Amino acid sequence: MADQLQKSRRQVLVRLESILGNACYNANIQNYGPGGIREAEGRSFRYPLTLRLPDGSKQKVSSGTIPDSVSDDALRSGYYAFGANQLDVISALDRMLKYLEQHHDLVIANGG
């Protein structure tokens, strides 16, 4: 079990993942409105984040943000699946924050 995340750091990680996850777009999706009338091509969507839960099961977050009820360890395990590959997105975002803290004087306030 890893150290507990500070509340402010957790909030930043959750928000950054939400921004990233909601930046997906597929130009090949066809959009049809009422009566089957084609309205436009393409659609933005939230890329699903997969969390590994303590019991070994997985939980997908496909809308909104990561629930507050998710443990810090499960949060840290969050990844995007790309076929047989995965991007450990929460771990990568945390490493980016650490880099910015060490090399660019980023300070994440302990409030909130």
Coordinates of N, CA and C in Angstrom, one line a residue:
M1 N 0.8 -1.2 0.0 CA 0.0 0.0 0.0 C 0.9 1.2 0.0
A2 N 0.7 2.1 -0.9 CA 1.4 3.3 -1.1 C 1.0 4.4 -0.1
D3 N 1.8 5.4 0.1 CA 1.4 6.5 0.9 C 0.0 7.1 0.5
Q4 N -0.7 7.7 1.4 CA -1.9 8.4 1.1 C -1.6 9.7 0.4
L5 N -2.4 10.0 -0.7 CA -2.3 11.2 -1.4 C -2.8 12.4 -0.6
Q6 N -2.2 13.5 -0.7 CA -2.7 14.7 -0.1 C -4.0 15.0 -0.8
K7 N -5.0 15.5 -0.2 CA -6.3 15.8 -0.8 C -6.1 16.7 -2.0
S8 N -5.3 17.8 -1.9 CA -5.1 18.7 -3.0 C -4.4 18.1 -4.2
R9 N -3.4 17.2 -3.9 CA -2.8 16.5 -5.0 C -3.7 15.6 -5.7
R10 N -4.5 14.9 -4.9 CA -5.5 14.0 -5.5 C -6.5 14.7 -6.4
Q11 N -6.9 15.9 -5.9 CA -7.9 16.7 -6.7 C -7.2 17.2 -8.0
V12 N -6.0 17.5 -8.0 CA -5.3 17.9 -9.2 C -5.2 16.8 -10.2
L13 N -4.8 15.6 -9.7 CA -4.7 14.4 -10.5 C -6.0 14.1 -11.2
V14 N -7.1 14.1 -10.4 CA -8.4 13.8 -10.9 C -8.8 14.8 -12.0
R15 N -8.6 16.0 -11.7 CA -9.0 17.1 -12.7 C -8.1 17.0 -14.0
L16 N -6.8 16.7 -13.9 CA -6.0 16.6 -15.1 C -6.4 15.4 -15.9
E17 N -6.7 14.3 -15.2 CA -7.2 13.1 -15.9 C -8.5 13.4 -16.6
S18 N -9.4 14.1 -16.0 CA -10.7 14.4 -16.6 C -10.5 15.3 -17.9
I19 N -9.6 16.3 -17.8 CA -9.3 17.1 -19.0 C -8.8 16.2 -20.1
L20 N -7.8 15.4 -19.8 CA -7.2 14.5 -20.8 C -8.2 13.5 -21.3
G21 N -9.0 12.8 -20.5 CA -9.9 11.8 -20.9 C -11.0 12.4 -21.7
N22 N -11.4 13.7 -21.5 CA -12.5 14.3 -22.3 C -12.0 15.0 -23.6
A23 N -10.7 14.8 -23.9 CA -10.1 15.4 -25.1 C -10.1 14.5 -26.3
C24 N -10.9 13.4 -26.2 CA -10.9 12.4 -27.3 C -11.9 12.8 -28.4
Y25 N -11.6 12.5 -29.6 CA -12.5 12.8 -30.8 C -12.3 11.7 -31.8
N26 N -13.4 11.3 -32.4 CA -13.4 10.3 -33.5 C -14.1 10.9 -34.6
A27 N -13.4 11.2 -35.7 CA -14.0 11.8 -36.9 C -14.8 10.9 -37.7
N28 N -14.7 9.6 -37.5 CA -15.4 8.6 -38.2 C -16.8 8.2 -37.7
I29 N -17.1 8.7 -36.5 CA -18.4 8.4 -35.9 C -19.5 9.2 -36.7
Q30 N -20.5 8.5 -37.1 CA -21.6 9.2 -37.8 C -22.7 9.6 -36.8
N31 N -23.2 10.8 -36.8 CA -24.2 11.3 -35.9 C -25.6 11.4 -36.6
Y32 N -26.6 10.8 -36.1 CA -27.9 10.9 -36.7 C -28.9 11.4 -35.7
G33 N -29.7 12.3 -36.1 CA -30.7 12.9 -35.2 C -32.1 12.3 -35.3
P34 N -33.1 12.9 -34.9 CA -34.5 12.4 -34.9 C -34.8 12.1 -36.4
G35 N -35.5 11.0 -36.6 CA -36.0 10.6 -37.9 C -34.8 10.0 -38.8
G36 N -33.7 9.8 -38.2 CA -32.6 9.2 -38.9 C -31.8 10.2 -39.8
I37 N -32.0 11.5 -39.6 CA -31.4 12.5 -40.4 C -29.9 12.6 -40.0
R38 N -29.0 12.5 -40.9 CA -27.6 12.7 -40.6 C -27.3 14.1 -40.3
E39 N -26.7 14.4 -39.1 CA -26.4 15.7 -38.7 C -25.0 16.2 -38.9
A40 N -24.1 15.3 -38.6 CA -22.7 15.7 -38.7 C -21.8 14.5 -38.6
E41 N -20.5 14.7 -38.9 CA -19.5 13.6 -38.7 C -18.7 13.9 -37.5
G42 N -18.3 12.9 -36.9 CA -17.4 13.0 -35.7 C -18.1 13.3 -34.4
R43 N -17.4 12.9 -33.4 CA -18.0 13.1 -32.0 C -16.8 13.1 -31.0
S44 N -17.0 14.0 -30.1 CA -16.1 14.0 -28.9 C -16.6 13.0 -27.9
F45 N -15.7 12.4 -27.1 CA -16.2 11.5 -26.1 C -15.1 11.4 -25.0
R46 N -15.5 10.9 -23.8 CA -14.6 10.7 -22.7 C -14.0 9.3 -22.9
Y47 N -12.6 9.3 -22.9 CA -11.9 8.0 -23.0 C -12.1 7.3 -21.7
P48 N -12.5 6.0 -21.7 CA -12.7 5.3 -20.4 C -11.4 5.0 -19.7
L49 N -11.4 5.4 -18.4 CA -10.3 5.1 -17.5 C -10.6 3.8 -16.8
T50 N -9.6 2.9 -16.7 CA -9.8 1.6 -16.0 C -9.0 1.7 -14.7
L51 N -9.7 1.4 -13.6 CA -9.1 1.4 -12.3 C -9.0 -0.1 -11.8
R52 N -7.9 -0.4 -11.2 CA -7.7 -1.8 -10.6 C -8.1 -1.6 -9.1
L53 N -9.1 -2.4 -8.7 CA -9.6 -2.3 -7.3 C -8.8 -3.3 -6.4
P54 N -8.8 -3.0 -5.1 CA -8.1 -3.9 -4.2 C -8.5 -5.4 -4.3
D55 N -9.7 -5.7 -4.6 CA -10.1 -7.1 -4.7 C -9.8 -7.7 -6.0
G56 N -9.0 -7.0 -6.9 CA -8.6 -7.6 -8.1 C -9.5 -7.3 -9.3
S57 N -10.7 -6.8 -9.0 CA -11.6 -6.5 -10.1 C -11.2 -5.1 -10.7
K58 N -11.9 -4.8 -11.8 CA -11.6 -3.5 -12.5 C -12.9 -2.7 -12.6
Q59 N -12.7 -1.4 -12.5 CA -13.8 -0.5 -12.6 C -13.5 0.5 -13.7
K60 N -14.5 0.7 -14.7 CA -14.3 1.7 -15.7 C -15.0 3.0 -15.4
V61 N -14.3 4.1 -15.6 CA -14.9 5.4 -15.5 C -15.1 5.9 -16.9
S62 N -16.4 6.0 -17.3 CA -16.7 6.4 -18.7 C -17.4 7.7 -18.8
S63 N -17.7 8.3 -17.7 CA -18.4 9.6 -17.8 C -18.0 10.4 -16.5
G64 N -18.0 11.7 -16.6 CA -17.7 12.5 -15.4 C -16.3 12.3 -15.0
T65 N -16.1 12.4 -13.7 CA -14.8 12.2 -13.1 C -14.7 11.0 -12.2
I66 N -13.5 10.7 -11.7 CA -13.3 9.6 -10.8 C -14.0 9.8 -9.5
P67 N -14.9 8.9 -9.1 CA -15.6 9.1 -7.8 C -14.7 9.2 -6.6
D68 N -15.1 10.1 -5.6 CA -14.4 10.3 -4.4 C -14.2 9.0 -3.6
S69 N -15.1 8.0 -3.8 CA -15.0 6.8 -3.1 C -13.9 5.8 -3.5
V70 N -13.3 6.1 -4.6 CA -12.1 5.3 -5.1 C -10.9 5.5 -4.2
S71 N -10.3 4.5 -3.8 CA -9.2 4.6 -2.9 C -8.0 5.2 -3.6
D72 N -7.0 5.7 -2.9 CA -5.8 6.3 -3.5 C -5.0 5.2 -4.3
D73 N -4.9 4.0 -3.8 CA -4.2 2.9 -4.5 C -4.9 2.6 -5.8
A74 N -6.3 2.6 -5.8 CA -7.0 2.3 -7.0 C -6.9 3.5 -8.0
L75 N -6.9 4.7 -7.5 CA -6.7 5.9 -8.3 C -5.3 5.8 -9.0
R76 N -4.3 5.5 -8.2 CA -2.9 5.4 -8.8 C -2.8 4.4 -9.9
S77 N -3.7 3.4 -9.9 CA -3.6 2.3 -10.9 C -4.3 2.7 -12.2
G78 N -4.9 3.8 -12.3 CA -5.8 4.2 -13.4 C -5.0 4.2 -14.7
Y79 N -5.6 3.5 -15.7 CA -4.9 3.5 -17.1 C -6.0 3.6 -18.2
Y80 N -5.5 3.9 -19.4 CA -6.2 3.9 -20.6 C -5.8 2.7 -21.4
A81 N -6.7 1.8 -21.8 CA -6.4 0.6 -22.6 C -6.5 1.0 -24.0
F82 N -5.5 0.6 -24.8 CA -5.4 0.8 -26.2 C -5.1 -0.5 -26.9
G83 N -6.2 -1.3 -27.1 CA -6.0 -2.7 -27.6 C -5.3 -3.5 -26.5
A84 N -4.1 -4.1 -26.9 CA -3.3 -4.8 -26.0 C -2.4 -4.0 -25.1
N85 N -2.4 -2.7 -25.4 CA -1.5 -1.8 -24.7 C -2.3 -1.0 -23.6
Q86 N -1.5 -0.4 -22.7 CA -2.1 0.5 -21.8 C -1.2 1.7 -21.5
L87 N -1.8 2.8 -21.2 CA -1.1 4.0 -20.7 C -1.5 4.2 -19.3
D88 N -0.5 4.1 -18.4 CA -0.7 4.3 -17.0 C -0.8 5.8 -16.7
V89 N -2.0 6.4 -17.0 CA -2.2 7.8 -17.1 C -2.1 8.5 -15.7
I90 N -2.6 7.9 -14.7 CA -2.5 8.6 -13.4 C -1.1 8.6 -12.9
S91 N -0.4 7.5 -13.0 CA 1.1 7.5 -12.7 C 1.9 8.5 -13.5
A92 N 1.6 8.6 -14.8 CA 2.3 9.5 -15.6 C 2.0 11.0 -15.2
L93 N 0.7 11.3 -15.0 CA 0.4 12.6 -14.5 C 1.1 13.0 -13.2
D94 N 1.2 12.0 -12.3 CA 1.9 12.2 -11.0 C 3.3 12.5 -11.2
R95 N 3.9 11.7 -12.1 CA 5.4 12.0 -12.5 C 5.6 13.3 -13.1
M96 N 4.6 13.8 -13.9 CA 4.7 15.1 -14.5 C 4.6 16.2 -13.4
L97 N 3.7 16.0 -12.5 CA 3.6 17.0 -11.3 C 4.9 17.0 -10.5
K98 N 5.5 15.8 -10.3 CA 6.7 15.8 -9.5 C 7.9 16.5 -10.3
Y99 N 7.9 16.3 -11.6 CA 8.9 17.0 -12.4 C 8.7 18.5 -12.3
L100 N 7.5 19.0 -12.4 CA 7.2 20.4 -12.4 C 7.5 21.0 -11.0
E101 N 7.3 20.2 -9.9 CA 7.6 20.6 -8.6 C 9.1 20.7 -8.4
Q102 N 9.9 19.8 -8.9 CA 11.3 19.7 -8.7 C 12.1 20.7 -9.6
H103 N 11.6 20.9 -10.8 CA 12.3 21.7 -11.8 C 11.7 23.1 -12.1
H104 N 10.5 23.3 -11.8 CA 9.8 24.6 -12.1 C 9.1 25.2 -10.9
D105 N 9.4 24.8 -9.7 CA 8.9 25.4 -8.5 C 7.4 25.3 -8.4
L106 N 6.7 24.3 -9.0 CA 5.3 24.2 -8.9 C 5.0 23.8 -7.4
V107 N 4.0 24.5 -6.8 CA 3.6 24.2 -5.5 C 2.1 23.9 -5.5
I108 N 1.7 22.7 -5.1 CA 0.3 22.4 -5.0 C -0.1 22.7 -3.5
A109 N -1.0 23.6 -3.4 CA -1.4 24.1 -2.0 C -2.1 22.9 -1.3
N110 N -1.9 22.9 0.0 CA -2.4 21.8 0.8 C -3.8 22.0 1.3
G111 N -4.5 23.0 0.8 CA -5.9 23.3 1.1 C -6.8 22.4 0.4
G112 N -8.1 22.6 0.6 CA -9.2 21.9 -0.1 C -9.4 20.6 0.2

